[in-house]
CSV table of C-alpha atoms in Angstrom, one decimal:
chain,number,residue,atom,x,y,z
A,65,MET,CA,-83.2,72.0,121.9
A,66,LYS,CA,-81.5,74.4,123.9
A,67,THR,CA,-77.3,74.5,124.0
A,68,SER,CA,-75.5,75.0,126.9
A,69,ARG,CA,-74.5,78.8,128.2
A,70,ILE,CA,-71.4,79.9,127.1
A,71,VAL,CA,-69.9,82.9,129.1
A,72,ILE,CA,-68.7,85.4,126.9
A,73,TYR,CA,-66.4,88.7,127.0
A,74,ASN,CA,-66.2,91.7,124.4
A,75,ASP,CA,-62.1,90.8,124.6
A,76,GLY,CA,-63.1,87.7,122.6
A,77,ARG,CA,-62.8,84.9,125.4
A,78,GLY,CA,-65.8,82.5,124.9
A,79,MET,CA,-66.7,83.7,121.4
A,80,SER,CA,-65.0,80.5,119.6
A,81,ASP,CA,-66.7,78.7,121.9
A,82,ALA,CA,-70.2,80.5,121.2
A,83,LEU,CA,-69.6,80.1,117.5
A,84,SER,CA,-69.1,75.8,117.8
A,85,GLU,CA,-72.5,75.5,120.0
A,86,VAL,CA,-73.8,77.3,117.2
A,87,GLU,CA,-72.5,74.9,114.4
A,88,ARG,CA,-73.7,71.8,116.6
A,89,PHE,CA,-76.8,73.1,117.2
A,90,GLY,CA,-77.4,73.6,113.3
A,91,ALA,CA,-76.5,69.9,112.3
A,92,ASP,CA,-78.8,69.0,115.9
A,93,GLN,CA,-81.8,70.6,114.0
A,94,GLY,CA,-81.0,69.2,110.9
A,95,LEU,CA,-80.3,72.3,108.7
A,96,ASN,CA,-78.5,71.8,105.3
A,97,TYR,CA,-75.3,73.6,104.9
A,98,LYS,CA,-76.8,77.1,103.8
A,99,GLU,CA,-79.5,77.5,106.2
A,100,ALA,CA,-76.3,76.4,108.7
A,101,LEU,CA,-73.9,79.0,107.5
A,102,ARG,CA,-77.3,81.5,107.6
A,103,LEU,CA,-77.7,80.9,111.6
A,104,ARG,CA,-73.7,81.1,112.3
A,105,LEU,CA,-73.2,84.7,110.4
A,106,LEU,CA,-76.2,85.6,112.4
A,107,ALA,CA,-74.3,84.3,115.5
A,108,GLU,CA,-70.7,86.1,114.2
A,109,GLU,CA,-72.7,89.5,114.1
A,110,MET,CA,-73.7,89.1,117.6
A,111,MET,CA,-70.2,88.3,118.5
A,112,ARG,CA,-69.3,91.1,116.5
A,113,MET,CA,-72.0,93.2,118.6
A,114,VAL,CA,-70.2,92.2,122.2
A,115,ARG,CA,-66.7,93.1,120.6
A,116,SER,CA,-67.5,96.5,120.1
A,117,MET,CA,-69.6,96.8,123.8
A,118,MET,CA,-67.9,100.3,125.4
A,119,GLY,CA,-67.0,98.8,129.0
A,120,ARG,CA,-66.0,95.7,130.1
A,121,PHE,CA,-68.8,93.4,129.7
A,122,ARG,CA,-69.7,89.8,130.6
A,123,GLY,CA,-72.4,88.0,129.4
A,124,SER,CA,-73.8,84.5,128.4
A,125,PHE,CA,-74.7,82.9,125.0
A,126,TRP,CA,-76.9,80.3,123.9
A,127,ALA,CA,-79.4,78.9,121.1
A,128,GLU,CA,-82.2,77.5,121.5
A,129,GLY,CA,-85.4,76.1,119.2
A,130,THR,CA,-87.6,73.5,117.7
A,131,GLU,CA,-87.4,71.8,114.2
A,132,ARG,CA,-87.1,74.6,112.1
A,133,GLU,CA,-87.1,77.6,114.4
A,134,ALA,CA,-84.0,78.8,115.5
A,135,GLU,CA,-83.3,81.5,118.7
A,136,LEU,CA,-79.6,83.2,119.5
A,137,TYR,CA,-79.8,84.5,123.1
A,138,LEU,CA,-77.4,87.1,124.6
A,139,GLU,CA,-77.7,87.9,128.4
A,140,ALA,CA,-76.7,90.1,130.7
A,141,ARG,CA,-77.5,91.8,134.2
A,142,ALA,CA,-78.2,95.5,134.4
A,143,ARG,CA,-75.0,97.2,136.5
A,144,ALA,CA,-74.7,99.7,138.2
A,145,ASP,CA,-70.9,99.8,137.8
A,146,TYR,CA,-70.8,99.6,134.0
A,147,GLU,CA,-68.9,102.6,132.9
A,148,PRO,CA,-68.4,103.1,128.8
A,149,GLN,CA,-64.8,103.6,128.2
A,150,ARG,CA,-65.6,107.0,126.6
A,151,GLN,CA,-68.6,109.0,126.6
A,152,LEU,CA,-71.0,109.1,123.7
A,153,PRO,CA,-73.1,111.8,122.5
A,154,ALA,CA,-76.7,111.5,123.4
A,155,PHE,CA,-77.9,112.8,120.0
A,156,PRO,CA,-77.3,112.4,116.1
A,157,GLY,CA,-75.2,115.4,114.8
A,158,ARG,CA,-73.0,115.6,117.7
A,159,GLY,CA,-69.8,113.7,117.1
A,160,GLU,CA,-71.6,111.4,114.3
A,161,ASN,CA,-68.6,109.8,114.1
A,162,LEU,CA,-68.7,108.2,117.7
A,163,MET,CA,-72.5,107.1,117.5
A,164,PRO,CA,-73.5,103.6,117.0
A,165,ARG,CA,-73.4,102.4,113.2
A,166,GLY,CA,-75.8,100.5,111.2
A,167,PHE,CA,-78.5,98.3,112.4
A,168,MET,CA,-76.3,96.2,115.1
A,169,GLY,CA,-75.1,99.2,116.3
A,170,ARG,CA,-78.0,100.7,117.2
A,171,VAL,CA,-79.2,97.0,118.8
A,172,ARG,CA,-75.7,97.6,120.6
A,173,GLY,CA,-77.0,101.0,121.9
A,174,ILE,CA,-79.9,99.9,123.1
A,175,PHE,CA,-78.6,96.8,124.9
A,176,GLU,CA,-75.9,99.0,126.5
A,177,ALA,CA,-78.4,102.0,127.4
A,178,PHE,CA,-80.8,99.1,129.1
A,179,ILE,CA,-77.8,97.8,131.2
A,180,ILE,CA,-76.8,100.9,132.8
A,181,SER,CA,-80.4,102.3,132.7
A,182,THR,CA,-79.5,106.0,131.1
A,183,ASP,CA,-78.2,107.4,128.1
A,184,ALA,CA,-74.8,107.2,128.5
A,185,ALA,CA,-74.3,104.7,126.4
A,186,GLY,CA,-74.6,107.3,123.9
A,187,LEU,CA,-77.9,106.1,121.8
A,188,SER,CA,-80.6,108.3,123.3
A,189,LEU,CA,-83.7,106.2,124.3
A,190,ARG,CA,-86.0,109.4,123.9
A,191,GLU,CA,-85.4,109.1,119.9
A,192,TYR,CA,-87.1,105.5,120.3
A,193,GLU,CA,-90.4,107.2,121.8
A,194,GLY,CA,-93.5,104.8,121.4
A,195,MET,CA,-91.2,102.0,120.3
A,196,ILE,CA,-90.0,101.0,124.0
A,197,THR,CA,-92.8,99.2,125.6
A,198,SER,CA,-93.1,96.2,127.9
A,199,GLY,CA,-94.6,92.7,126.4
A,200,ASP,CA,-94.7,89.4,126.1
A,201,PHE,CA,-92.1,87.3,123.7
A,202,ASN,CA,-92.2,83.9,123.1
A,203,GLY,CA,-94.3,83.4,126.4
A,204,PHE,CA,-91.7,85.7,128.5
A,205,MET,CA,-92.7,89.5,129.9
A,206,TYR,CA,-90.5,92.3,129.4
A,207,ASP,CA,-90.6,95.2,131.6
A,208,ARG,CA,-89.0,97.3,128.9
A,209,MET,CA,-88.7,95.9,125.4
A,210,TRP,CA,-87.3,96.8,121.5
A,211,THR,CA,-88.2,94.8,118.4
A,212,MET,CA,-87.2,95.3,114.9
A,213,SER,CA,-90.6,94.2,113.4
A,214,ARG,CA,-92.3,97.3,115.7
A,215,PHE,CA,-89.0,99.5,114.8
A,216,LYS,CA,-89.9,98.8,111.1
A,217,ASN,CA,-93.7,99.0,111.4
A,218,GLY,CA,-93.0,102.7,113.0
A,219,THR,CA,-91.0,104.2,110.5
A,220,GLY,CA,-92.2,102.3,106.8
A,221,GLU,CA,-88.9,102.0,105.5
A,222,SER,CA,-85.4,99.5,106.1
A,223,ILE,CA,-83.7,100.2,109.2
A,224,SER,CA,-80.4,101.0,107.2
A,225,GLY,CA,-82.0,103.4,105.3
A,226,SER,CA,-82.4,107.3,105.7
A,227,GLY,CA,-84.5,109.4,107.3
A,228,ARG,CA,-85.7,108.7,111.1
A,229,ALA,CA,-85.0,104.9,110.9
A,230,GLY,CA,-81.1,104.8,110.6
A,231,TRP,CA,-77.8,105.7,110.1
A,232,ASN,CA,-75.8,105.4,107.2
A,233,GLY,CA,-75.0,101.6,107.7
A,234,ASP,CA,-71.6,101.8,107.0
A,235,GLU,CA,-70.5,99.4,109.4
A,236,PRO,CA,-68.8,96.1,107.5
A,237,GLY,CA,-71.8,93.5,107.7
A,238,ASN,CA,-74.1,95.6,109.1
A,239,SER,CA,-77.6,94.3,107.2
A,240,ILE,CA,-76.7,90.7,107.6
A,241,VAL,CA,-78.9,90.4,110.9
A,242,GLU,CA,-81.7,93.0,109.3
A,243,ARG,CA,-81.5,90.9,105.7
A,244,MET,CA,-81.9,87.5,107.6
A,245,ALA,CA,-83.6,87.6,110.9
A,246,ASP,CA,-87.3,87.1,111.0
A,247,GLU,CA,-87.4,89.3,114.6
A,248,VAL,CA,-84.7,90.8,116.9
A,249,LEU,CA,-85.6,91.5,120.5
A,250,VAL,CA,-83.5,93.8,123.2
A,251,GLY,CA,-85.7,93.4,126.0
A,252,MET,CA,-85.2,93.9,130.1
A,253,HIS,CA,-87.0,91.8,133.1
A,254,SER,CA,-86.2,93.4,136.4
A,255,ASP,CA,-82.5,93.3,136.1
A,256,ILE,CA,-82.3,91.0,133.4
A,257,VAL,CA,-81.4,92.3,129.8
A,258,GLN,CA,-81.1,90.1,126.7
A,259,VAL,CA,-80.7,90.3,123.0
A,260,VAL,CA,-82.9,87.8,120.7
A,261,ILE,CA,-82.6,86.9,117.3
A,262,LYS,CA,-85.2,84.7,115.6
A,263,LYS,CA,-84.8,82.3,112.8
A,264,THR,CA,-87.6,80.1,110.8
A,265,PHE,CA,-85.8,77.9,108.1
């Protein structure tokens, strides 16, 4: 099953419609109350990430899956004219209060960096050397790809922990996706950039 694509903006337009689609999707998939709530929480975190985007943002959201598997998609096109509203430092330690915080802040930073194809999103892709590769995910080939599982395997620790793996993890609800999702992907194919959250119930 696949839901309709919902156009969403970082000013909030379309987000309530997207969450309603997720609720309908959960019901059609036969999820129980707790399972449906978990799926909605994952979608809400994705919407929260969009709200934190730094430039004017327009993307599309949908959910798809079969039986007990669900995937949430956020998609946008790479844009040469995408300009953040504020310039963020490329490296930790320089104006740290402006850096993306927590796990979804990290995902957002990579997503934005892919969209503008530079480090101007405030998160240096050099920090992820060896963790951004090309590859296949669910039968789709990405030219550039970052995954939560590869990131965890590369660091040997929780993403919201200390050390190279993460920030201090102080954004509200920052660990919901890390705790609940089975996989998170940020990928780019040609000029299409996607975030995918996968959950098996």
